[in-house]
XYZ file of C-alpha atoms in Angstrom:
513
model
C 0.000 0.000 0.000
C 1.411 3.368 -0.614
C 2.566 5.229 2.105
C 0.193 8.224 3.389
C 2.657 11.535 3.596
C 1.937 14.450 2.158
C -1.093 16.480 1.515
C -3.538 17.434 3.865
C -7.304 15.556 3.754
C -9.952 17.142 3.882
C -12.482 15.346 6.738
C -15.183 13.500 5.233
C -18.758 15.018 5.459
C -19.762 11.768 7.728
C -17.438 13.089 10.546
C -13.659 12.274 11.770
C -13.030 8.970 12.537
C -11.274 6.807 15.006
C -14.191 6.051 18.170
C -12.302 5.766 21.280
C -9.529 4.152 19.874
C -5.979 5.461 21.495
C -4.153 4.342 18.367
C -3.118 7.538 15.606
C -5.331 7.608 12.827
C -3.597 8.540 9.616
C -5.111 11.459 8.334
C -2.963 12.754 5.540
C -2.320 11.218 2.488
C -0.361 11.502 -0.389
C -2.412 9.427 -2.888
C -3.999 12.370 -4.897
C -2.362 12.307 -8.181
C 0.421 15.248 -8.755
C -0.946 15.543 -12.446
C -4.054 16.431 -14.024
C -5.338 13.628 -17.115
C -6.009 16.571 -19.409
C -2.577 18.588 -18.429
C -0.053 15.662 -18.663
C -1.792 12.708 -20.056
C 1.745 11.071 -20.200
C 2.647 11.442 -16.229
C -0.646 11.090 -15.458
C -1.014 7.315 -16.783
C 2.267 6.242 -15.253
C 0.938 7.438 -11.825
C -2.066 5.833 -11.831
C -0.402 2.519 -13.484
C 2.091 2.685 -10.617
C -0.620 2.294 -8.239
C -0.576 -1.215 -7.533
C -1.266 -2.052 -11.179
C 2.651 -2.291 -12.515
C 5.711 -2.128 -10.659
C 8.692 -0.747 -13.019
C 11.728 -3.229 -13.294
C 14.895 -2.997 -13.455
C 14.896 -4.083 -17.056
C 13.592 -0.905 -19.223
C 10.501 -1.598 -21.382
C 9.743 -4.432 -19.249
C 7.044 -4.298 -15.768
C 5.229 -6.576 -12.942
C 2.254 -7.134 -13.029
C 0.406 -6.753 -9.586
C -2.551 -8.691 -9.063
C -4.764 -5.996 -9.563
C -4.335 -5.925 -13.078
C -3.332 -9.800 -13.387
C -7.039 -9.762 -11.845
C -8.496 -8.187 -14.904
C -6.376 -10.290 -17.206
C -7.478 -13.673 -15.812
C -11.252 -12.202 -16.341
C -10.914 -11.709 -19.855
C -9.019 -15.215 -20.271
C -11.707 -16.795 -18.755
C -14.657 -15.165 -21.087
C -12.345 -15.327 -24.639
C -11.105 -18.823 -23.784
C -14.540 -20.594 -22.958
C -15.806 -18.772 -26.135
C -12.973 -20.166 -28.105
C -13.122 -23.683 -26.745
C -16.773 -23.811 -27.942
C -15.511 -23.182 -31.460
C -13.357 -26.265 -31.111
C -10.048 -24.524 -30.796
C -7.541 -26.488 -28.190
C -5.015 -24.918 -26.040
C -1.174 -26.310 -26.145
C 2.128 -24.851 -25.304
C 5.216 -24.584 -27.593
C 8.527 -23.337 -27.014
C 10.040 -19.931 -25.987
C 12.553 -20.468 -28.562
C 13.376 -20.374 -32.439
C 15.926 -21.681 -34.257
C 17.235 -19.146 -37.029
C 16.801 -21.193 -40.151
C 13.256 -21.543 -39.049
C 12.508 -18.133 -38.436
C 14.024 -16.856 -41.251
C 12.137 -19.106 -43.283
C 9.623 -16.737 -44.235
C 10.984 -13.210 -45.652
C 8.434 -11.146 -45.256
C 7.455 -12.411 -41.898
C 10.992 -12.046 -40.606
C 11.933 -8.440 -42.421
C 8.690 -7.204 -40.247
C 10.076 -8.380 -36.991
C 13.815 -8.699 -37.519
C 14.603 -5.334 -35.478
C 12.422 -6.396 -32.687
C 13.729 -9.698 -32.198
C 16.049 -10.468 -29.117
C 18.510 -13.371 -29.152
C 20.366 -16.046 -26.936
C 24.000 -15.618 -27.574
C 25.902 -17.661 -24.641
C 25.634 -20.111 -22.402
C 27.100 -19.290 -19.268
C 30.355 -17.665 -20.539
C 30.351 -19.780 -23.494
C 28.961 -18.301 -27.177
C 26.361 -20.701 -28.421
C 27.545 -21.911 -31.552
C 24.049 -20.625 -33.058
C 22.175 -18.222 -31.605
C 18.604 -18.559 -30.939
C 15.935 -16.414 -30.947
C 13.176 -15.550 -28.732
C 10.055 -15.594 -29.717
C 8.932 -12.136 -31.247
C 5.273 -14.270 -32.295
C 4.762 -18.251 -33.182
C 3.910 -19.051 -36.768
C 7.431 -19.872 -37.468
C 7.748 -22.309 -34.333
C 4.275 -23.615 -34.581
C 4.459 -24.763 -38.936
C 6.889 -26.730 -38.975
C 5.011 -29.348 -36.661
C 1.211 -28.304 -38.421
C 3.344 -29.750 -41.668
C 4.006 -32.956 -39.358
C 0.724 -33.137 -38.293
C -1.064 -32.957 -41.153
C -1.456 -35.243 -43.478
C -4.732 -35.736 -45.036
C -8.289 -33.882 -45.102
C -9.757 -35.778 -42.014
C -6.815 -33.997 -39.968
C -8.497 -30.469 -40.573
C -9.252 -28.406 -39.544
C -6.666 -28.259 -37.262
C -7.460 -25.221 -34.385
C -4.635 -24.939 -31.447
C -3.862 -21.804 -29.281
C -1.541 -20.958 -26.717
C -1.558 -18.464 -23.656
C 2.212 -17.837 -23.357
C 4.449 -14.701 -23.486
C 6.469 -12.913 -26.423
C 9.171 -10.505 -26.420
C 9.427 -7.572 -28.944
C 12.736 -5.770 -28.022
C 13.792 -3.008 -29.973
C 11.990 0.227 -29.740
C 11.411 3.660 -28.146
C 8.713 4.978 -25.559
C 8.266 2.254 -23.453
C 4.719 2.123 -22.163
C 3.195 -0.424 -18.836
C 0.619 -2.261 -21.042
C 0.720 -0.274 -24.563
C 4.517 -1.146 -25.433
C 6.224 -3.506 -23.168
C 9.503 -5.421 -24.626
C 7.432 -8.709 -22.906
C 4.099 -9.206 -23.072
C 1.556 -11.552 -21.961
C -0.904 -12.644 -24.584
C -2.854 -15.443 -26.714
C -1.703 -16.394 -29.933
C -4.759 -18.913 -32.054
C -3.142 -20.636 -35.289
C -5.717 -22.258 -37.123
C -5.690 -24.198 -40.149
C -8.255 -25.531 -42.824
C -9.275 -27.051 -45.963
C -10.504 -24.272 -47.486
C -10.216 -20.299 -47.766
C -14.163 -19.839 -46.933
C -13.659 -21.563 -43.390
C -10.432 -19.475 -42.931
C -12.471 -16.253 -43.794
C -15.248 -16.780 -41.737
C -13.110 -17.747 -38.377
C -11.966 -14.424 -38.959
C -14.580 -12.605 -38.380
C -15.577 -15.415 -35.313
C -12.630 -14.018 -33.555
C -12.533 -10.300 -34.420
C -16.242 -10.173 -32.762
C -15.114 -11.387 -29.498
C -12.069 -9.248 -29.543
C -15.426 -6.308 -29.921
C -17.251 -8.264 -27.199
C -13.909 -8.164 -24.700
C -13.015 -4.278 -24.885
C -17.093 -3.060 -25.105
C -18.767 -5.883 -23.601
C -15.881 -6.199 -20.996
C -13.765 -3.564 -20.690
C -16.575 -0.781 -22.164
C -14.625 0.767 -24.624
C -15.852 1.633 -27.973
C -13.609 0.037 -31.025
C -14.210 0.070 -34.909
C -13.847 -3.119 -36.895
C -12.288 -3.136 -40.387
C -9.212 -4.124 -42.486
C -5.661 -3.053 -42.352
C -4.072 -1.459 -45.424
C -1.360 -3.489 -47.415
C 1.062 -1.659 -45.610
C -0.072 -2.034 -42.243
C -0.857 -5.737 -42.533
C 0.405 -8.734 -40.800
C 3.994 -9.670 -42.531
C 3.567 -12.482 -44.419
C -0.142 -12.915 -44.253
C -2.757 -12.114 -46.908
C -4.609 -9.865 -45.238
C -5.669 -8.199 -41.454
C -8.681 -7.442 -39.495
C -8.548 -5.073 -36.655
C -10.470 -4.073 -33.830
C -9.398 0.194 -33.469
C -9.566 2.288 -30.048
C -9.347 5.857 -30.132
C -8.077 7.970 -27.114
C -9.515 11.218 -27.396
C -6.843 13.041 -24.684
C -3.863 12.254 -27.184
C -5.776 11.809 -29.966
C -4.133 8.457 -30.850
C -5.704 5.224 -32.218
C -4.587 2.104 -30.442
C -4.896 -1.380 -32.322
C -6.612 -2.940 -29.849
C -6.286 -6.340 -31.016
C -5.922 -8.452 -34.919
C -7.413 -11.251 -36.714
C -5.313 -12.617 -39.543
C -5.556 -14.380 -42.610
C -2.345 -16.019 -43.907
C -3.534 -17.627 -46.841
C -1.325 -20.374 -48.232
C 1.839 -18.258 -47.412
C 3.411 -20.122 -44.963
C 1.997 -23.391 -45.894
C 3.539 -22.693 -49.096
C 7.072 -21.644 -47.031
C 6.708 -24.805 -44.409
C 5.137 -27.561 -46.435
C 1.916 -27.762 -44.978
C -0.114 -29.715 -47.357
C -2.962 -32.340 -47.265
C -4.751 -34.725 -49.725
C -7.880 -33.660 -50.391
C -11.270 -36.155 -50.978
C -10.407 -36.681 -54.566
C -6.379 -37.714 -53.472
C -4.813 -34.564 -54.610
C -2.556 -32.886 -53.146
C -3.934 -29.192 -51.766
C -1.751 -26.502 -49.460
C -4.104 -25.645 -46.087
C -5.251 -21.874 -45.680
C -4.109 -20.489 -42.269
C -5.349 -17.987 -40.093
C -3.643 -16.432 -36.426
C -5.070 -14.034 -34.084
C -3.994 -12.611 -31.052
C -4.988 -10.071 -28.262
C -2.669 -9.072 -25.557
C -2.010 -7.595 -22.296
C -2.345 -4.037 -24.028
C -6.391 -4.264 -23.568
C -6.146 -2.841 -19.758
C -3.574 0.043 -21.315
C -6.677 0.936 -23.687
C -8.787 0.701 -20.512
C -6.914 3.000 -18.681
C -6.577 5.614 -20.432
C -10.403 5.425 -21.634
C -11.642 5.318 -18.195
C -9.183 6.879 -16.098
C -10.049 10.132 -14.696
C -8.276 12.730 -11.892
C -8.485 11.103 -9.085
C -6.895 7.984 -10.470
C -8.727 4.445 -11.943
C -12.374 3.314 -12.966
C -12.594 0.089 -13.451
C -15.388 -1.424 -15.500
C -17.543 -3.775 -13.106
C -17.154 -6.688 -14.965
C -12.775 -6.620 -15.057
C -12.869 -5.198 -11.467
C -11.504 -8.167 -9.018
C -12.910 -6.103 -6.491
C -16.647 -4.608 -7.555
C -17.919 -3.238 -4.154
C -16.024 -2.197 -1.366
C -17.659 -1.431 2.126
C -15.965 1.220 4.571
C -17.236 2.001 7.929
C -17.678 5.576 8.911
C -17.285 5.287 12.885
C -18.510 8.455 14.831
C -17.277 9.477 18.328
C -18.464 7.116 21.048
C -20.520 5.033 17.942
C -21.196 1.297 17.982
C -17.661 1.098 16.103
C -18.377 -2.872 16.536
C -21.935 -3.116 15.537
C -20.884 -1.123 12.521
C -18.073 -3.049 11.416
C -20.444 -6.223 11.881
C -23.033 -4.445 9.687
C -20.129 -4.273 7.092
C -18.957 -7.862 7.565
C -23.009 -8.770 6.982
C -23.230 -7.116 4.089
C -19.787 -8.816 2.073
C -20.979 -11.851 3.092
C -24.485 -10.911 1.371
C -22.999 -9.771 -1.874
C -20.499 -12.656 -2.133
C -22.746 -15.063 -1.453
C -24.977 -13.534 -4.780
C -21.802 -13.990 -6.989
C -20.981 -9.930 -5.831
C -16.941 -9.483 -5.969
C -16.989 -7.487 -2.393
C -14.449 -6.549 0.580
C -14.894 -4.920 3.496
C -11.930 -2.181 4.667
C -11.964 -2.550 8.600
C -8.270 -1.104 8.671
C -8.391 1.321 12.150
C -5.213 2.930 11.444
C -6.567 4.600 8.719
C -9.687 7.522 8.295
C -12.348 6.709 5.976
C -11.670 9.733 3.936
C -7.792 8.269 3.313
C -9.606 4.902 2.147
C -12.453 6.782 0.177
C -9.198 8.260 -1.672
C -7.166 4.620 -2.068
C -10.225 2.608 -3.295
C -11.238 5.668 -5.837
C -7.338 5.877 -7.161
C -7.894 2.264 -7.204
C -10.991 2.278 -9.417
C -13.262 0.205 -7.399
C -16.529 0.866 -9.121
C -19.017 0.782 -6.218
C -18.256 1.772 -2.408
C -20.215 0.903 0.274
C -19.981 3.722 3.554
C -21.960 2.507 7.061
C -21.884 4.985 9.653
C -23.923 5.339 12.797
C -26.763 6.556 11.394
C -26.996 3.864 8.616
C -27.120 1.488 11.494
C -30.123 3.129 12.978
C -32.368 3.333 9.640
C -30.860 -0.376 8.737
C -29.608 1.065 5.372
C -26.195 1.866 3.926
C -24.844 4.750 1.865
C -24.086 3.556 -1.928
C -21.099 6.191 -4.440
C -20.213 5.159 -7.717
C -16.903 5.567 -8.926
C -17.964 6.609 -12.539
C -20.106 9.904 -11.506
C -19.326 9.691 -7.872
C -23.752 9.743 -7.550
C -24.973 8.503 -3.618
C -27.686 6.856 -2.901
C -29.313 5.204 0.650
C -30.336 2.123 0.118
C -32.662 -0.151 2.721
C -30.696 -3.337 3.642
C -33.235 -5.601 3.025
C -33.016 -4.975 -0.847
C -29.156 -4.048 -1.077
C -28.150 -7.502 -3.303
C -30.621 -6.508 -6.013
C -30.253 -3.310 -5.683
C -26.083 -3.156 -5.960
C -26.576 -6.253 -9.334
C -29.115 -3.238 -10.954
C -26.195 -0.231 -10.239
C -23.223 -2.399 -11.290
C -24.903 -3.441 -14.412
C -25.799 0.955 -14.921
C -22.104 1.656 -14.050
C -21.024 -1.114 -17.191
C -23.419 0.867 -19.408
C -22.443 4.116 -18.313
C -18.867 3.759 -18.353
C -19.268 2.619 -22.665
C -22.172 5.130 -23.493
C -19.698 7.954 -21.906
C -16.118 6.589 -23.624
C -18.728 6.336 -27.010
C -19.503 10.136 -27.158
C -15.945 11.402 -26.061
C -14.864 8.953 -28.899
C -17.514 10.305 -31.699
C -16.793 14.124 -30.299
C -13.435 13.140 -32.043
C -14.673 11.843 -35.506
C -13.989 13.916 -38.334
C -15.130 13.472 -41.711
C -12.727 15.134 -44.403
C -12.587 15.347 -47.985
C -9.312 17.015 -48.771
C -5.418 17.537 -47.608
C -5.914 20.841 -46.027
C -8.852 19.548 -43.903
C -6.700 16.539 -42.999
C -3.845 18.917 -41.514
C -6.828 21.372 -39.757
C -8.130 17.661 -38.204
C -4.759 16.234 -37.526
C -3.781 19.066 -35.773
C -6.784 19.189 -33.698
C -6.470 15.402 -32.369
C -8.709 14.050 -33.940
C -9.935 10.700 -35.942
C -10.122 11.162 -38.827
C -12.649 9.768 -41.714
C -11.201 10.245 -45.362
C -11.886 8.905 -48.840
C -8.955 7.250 -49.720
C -7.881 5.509 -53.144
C -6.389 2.732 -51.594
C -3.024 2.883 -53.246
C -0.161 1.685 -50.790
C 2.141 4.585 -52.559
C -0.098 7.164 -51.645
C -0.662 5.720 -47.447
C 3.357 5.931 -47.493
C 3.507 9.360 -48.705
C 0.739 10.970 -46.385
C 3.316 9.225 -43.746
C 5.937 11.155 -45.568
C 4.671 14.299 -45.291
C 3.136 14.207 -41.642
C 6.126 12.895 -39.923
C 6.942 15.314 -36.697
C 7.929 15.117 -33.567
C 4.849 13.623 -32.536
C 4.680 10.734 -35.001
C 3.429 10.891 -38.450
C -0.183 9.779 -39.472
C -1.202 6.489 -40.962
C -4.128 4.463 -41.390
C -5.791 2.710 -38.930
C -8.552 0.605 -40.521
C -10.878 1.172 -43.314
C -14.316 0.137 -41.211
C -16.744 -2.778 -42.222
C -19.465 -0.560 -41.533
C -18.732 1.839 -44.576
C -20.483 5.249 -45.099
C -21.786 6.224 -48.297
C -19.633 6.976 -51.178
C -21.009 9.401 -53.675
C -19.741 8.579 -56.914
C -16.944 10.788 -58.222
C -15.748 11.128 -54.621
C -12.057 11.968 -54.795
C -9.143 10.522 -52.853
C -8.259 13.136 -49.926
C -4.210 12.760 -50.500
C -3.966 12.072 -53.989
C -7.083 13.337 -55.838
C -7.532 9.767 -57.620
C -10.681 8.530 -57.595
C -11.702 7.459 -53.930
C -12.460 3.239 -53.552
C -13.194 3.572 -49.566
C -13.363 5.492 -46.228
C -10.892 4.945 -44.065
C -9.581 6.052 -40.655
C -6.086 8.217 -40.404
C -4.558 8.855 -37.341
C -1.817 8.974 -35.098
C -1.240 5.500 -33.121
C 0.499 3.897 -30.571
């Protein structure tokens, strides 16, 4: 817990604290955040990740992970691989490491990952006499065996997919969550008979990527296609699910479905005889979403006085705080607030009681608010007397009393309002940032102004290159993000924004992460 120092704090409304007790109750804190989200948005997010989310290592680019985020991780595990399981994918486990020949098998594939990938050069003091890699992703470890394994058409499709970590190392502007040199993710590599089954997996799996940041972590992402140049390496083409964060105005690829086509099957063998006893090459697809979800989470929710977790991630949904008077019942209160955890838990409700005495309740009202629990729970004297407790949300900080007899129902209805909430408000911040534009100078004006950015575009991989070109700054230079599914009209004779070709799509520009 981080040490109170610091600051003054200001005595709750509901009275100071402490009873009778003889003991010093801490009083000052120095939780409050030293930045402001909307003054430092960089500062800002490392404070509040630092608070008991990440701890920074002694390795740069790379972080723990505290339970209270592994918390939110394990949550969306559970959901994504149940849902995956019922599309008869299996889970397995390959090796951390790649043998060069292997990985370099693929050109493409390796040219996009060669500067990120980090290698095993000794043993002890001794140089290996070839190095080995470290997985930067798995299609090159995983092919070699699918070509093993597969033989004929009864052994497709063939669905496996690991939960295992990767490590990306070279870059700049580490980030906890958005750009770590390890990371924790899943990685699905699917195979099949036929490019119809590969396409329509793909769009399987890009919906419950949607389902895990709006259903889950209620944040708003577009689905659609990556340009040529911002595809997969190697693979035929990419699906994306896009987040927008409105105080940088950066997108975020939140997470990618891929189709590989016969690429690597082509590069590792992987063929099968078909029905008729010809020989066919399987059509592949991978797809992966990673620890970079609570990042996007974060800094969508996130607000001044620290965290706001969605109910559903939230290892912790309701937390109850007594709010002791002067010569109160300080135990029949903090039994009132043991009753009432037990009564949530026992309906499924993640709850915890704070009975700490050391500390006021306006210093835990401040920890459990930085820590984005999205329901707290005060019971004071008074509360006691009417048999009824004192309900705040974390999203608009809104009180209520509640009667005690219908508290379970009554916290299952506000949780389920604070899940809605949370994605109707991150919705409208992120379509306050849309801008529709039809030509360069408007796409500088919107650029400029942070914003996300809806162009008619010619599609021309040239073109996406030079717009990169000319936008490149301190701050990064713009590039597509996706071109949606969910396509507006296109009025014929509609020209391209950047090159004034004729336009074949809308597409999102932005900066990214």
């Amino acid at each position: 817990m981080a040490g109170p120092s610091g600051k003054k704090e200001k005595v709750d409304k509901a009275g100071p604290s402490g009873g009778k007790k003889k003991k010093d109750v801490k009083k000052e804190t120095g939780l409050g955040l030293s930045v402001k989200k909307d003054e430092n948005f960089g500062e800002w997010y490392s404070e509040v990740c630092k608070h008991e989310m990440i701890e920074y290592y002694d390795i740069s680019g790379c972080y723990i992970l505290r339970p209270w985020s592994m918390a939110i991780w394990e949550i969306m595990q559970t959901f994504f691989d149940a849902e995956i399981k019922k599309m008869k994918v299996k889970n397995c486990y390959f090796p951390l490491f790649v043998s060069p020949g292997v990985l370099e098998k693929e050109k493409d594939h390796i040219e996009g990952f060669a500067p990120e990938v980090a290698w095993v050069t000794k043993s002890g003091k001794s140089d290996l006499e070839v190095p080995i890699a470290i997985r930067p992703t798995s299609e090159t470890v995983m092919y070699p065996y699918y070509s093993k394994w597969i033989r004929g058409h009864r052994d497709l499709p063939l669905k496996l997919n690991q939960w295992c970590n990767v490590v990306r190392w070279e870059f700049s502007n580490p980030t906890p969550f958005i750009r770590s040199r390890e990371f924790l993710w899943q990685e699905g590599h699917t195979a099949f008979a036929t490019k119809e089954e590969a396409d329509k997996e793909v769009l399987e799996i890009l919906e419950l990527y949607r389902r895990i940041y709006e259903e889950y972590l209620a944040v708003p992402v577009v689905k659609g296609m990556k340009s040529e140049n911002e595809k997969f390496a190697g693979g035929l083409y990419t699906t994306s699910v896009e987040a927008f964060i409105p105080n940088t105005g950066r997108g975020v690829q939140g997470a990618t479905s891929h189709c590989l086509g016969q690429n690597f099957a082509k590069m590792f063998e992987i063929n099968f005889e078909n029905e008729k006893g010809e020989t066919e090459m399987v059509w592949q697809n991978s797809w992966a979403y990673s620890t970079r979800t609570i990042g996007v989470m974060i800094m969508t929710h996130g607000d001044d006085k620290g965290l706001i977790l969605p109910p559903k991630v939230a290892s912790v949904q309701v937390v109850v705080i007594p709010v002791p008077y002067k010569d109160a019942n300080t135990q029949g209160i903090f039994d009132a607030c043991t009753a009432t955890v037990a009564a949530l838990s026992e309906a499924g409700i993640r709850a915890e009681e704070d009975l700490r005495d050391n500390y006021s309740p306006g210093w835990k009202y401040s920890n459990w608010e930085m820590k984005g629990v999205p329901l707290r729970i005060e019971i004071g004297p008074r509360d006691l007397e009417n048999n009824q407790v004192r309900t705040v949300r974390r999203d608009n900080g809104v009180k209520e009393d509640i009667p005690r007899g219908s508290l379970v129902e009554h916290v299952k209805e506000l949780l389920e309002k604070i899940q809605a909430n949370m994605y109707e408000v991150a919705k409208q911040k992120r379509e306050a940032c849309v801008e529709e534009i039809k030509t360069w100078d408007e796409f500088i004006v919107a650029l400029n102004k942070k914003k996300l950015i809806l162009a008619p575009w010619c599609d021309e991989e040239e073109v996406e290159r030079d717009v990169k070109a000319r936008t490149k700054g301190e701050t990064g230079a713009a590039k597509t993000l996706c071109s949606p599914f969910e396509q507006p009209e296109l009025p014929e004779g509609t020209l391209c924004f950047a090159s004034g070709k004729p336009a074949k799509k809308w597409t999102y520009w932005g900066r990214s992460y």
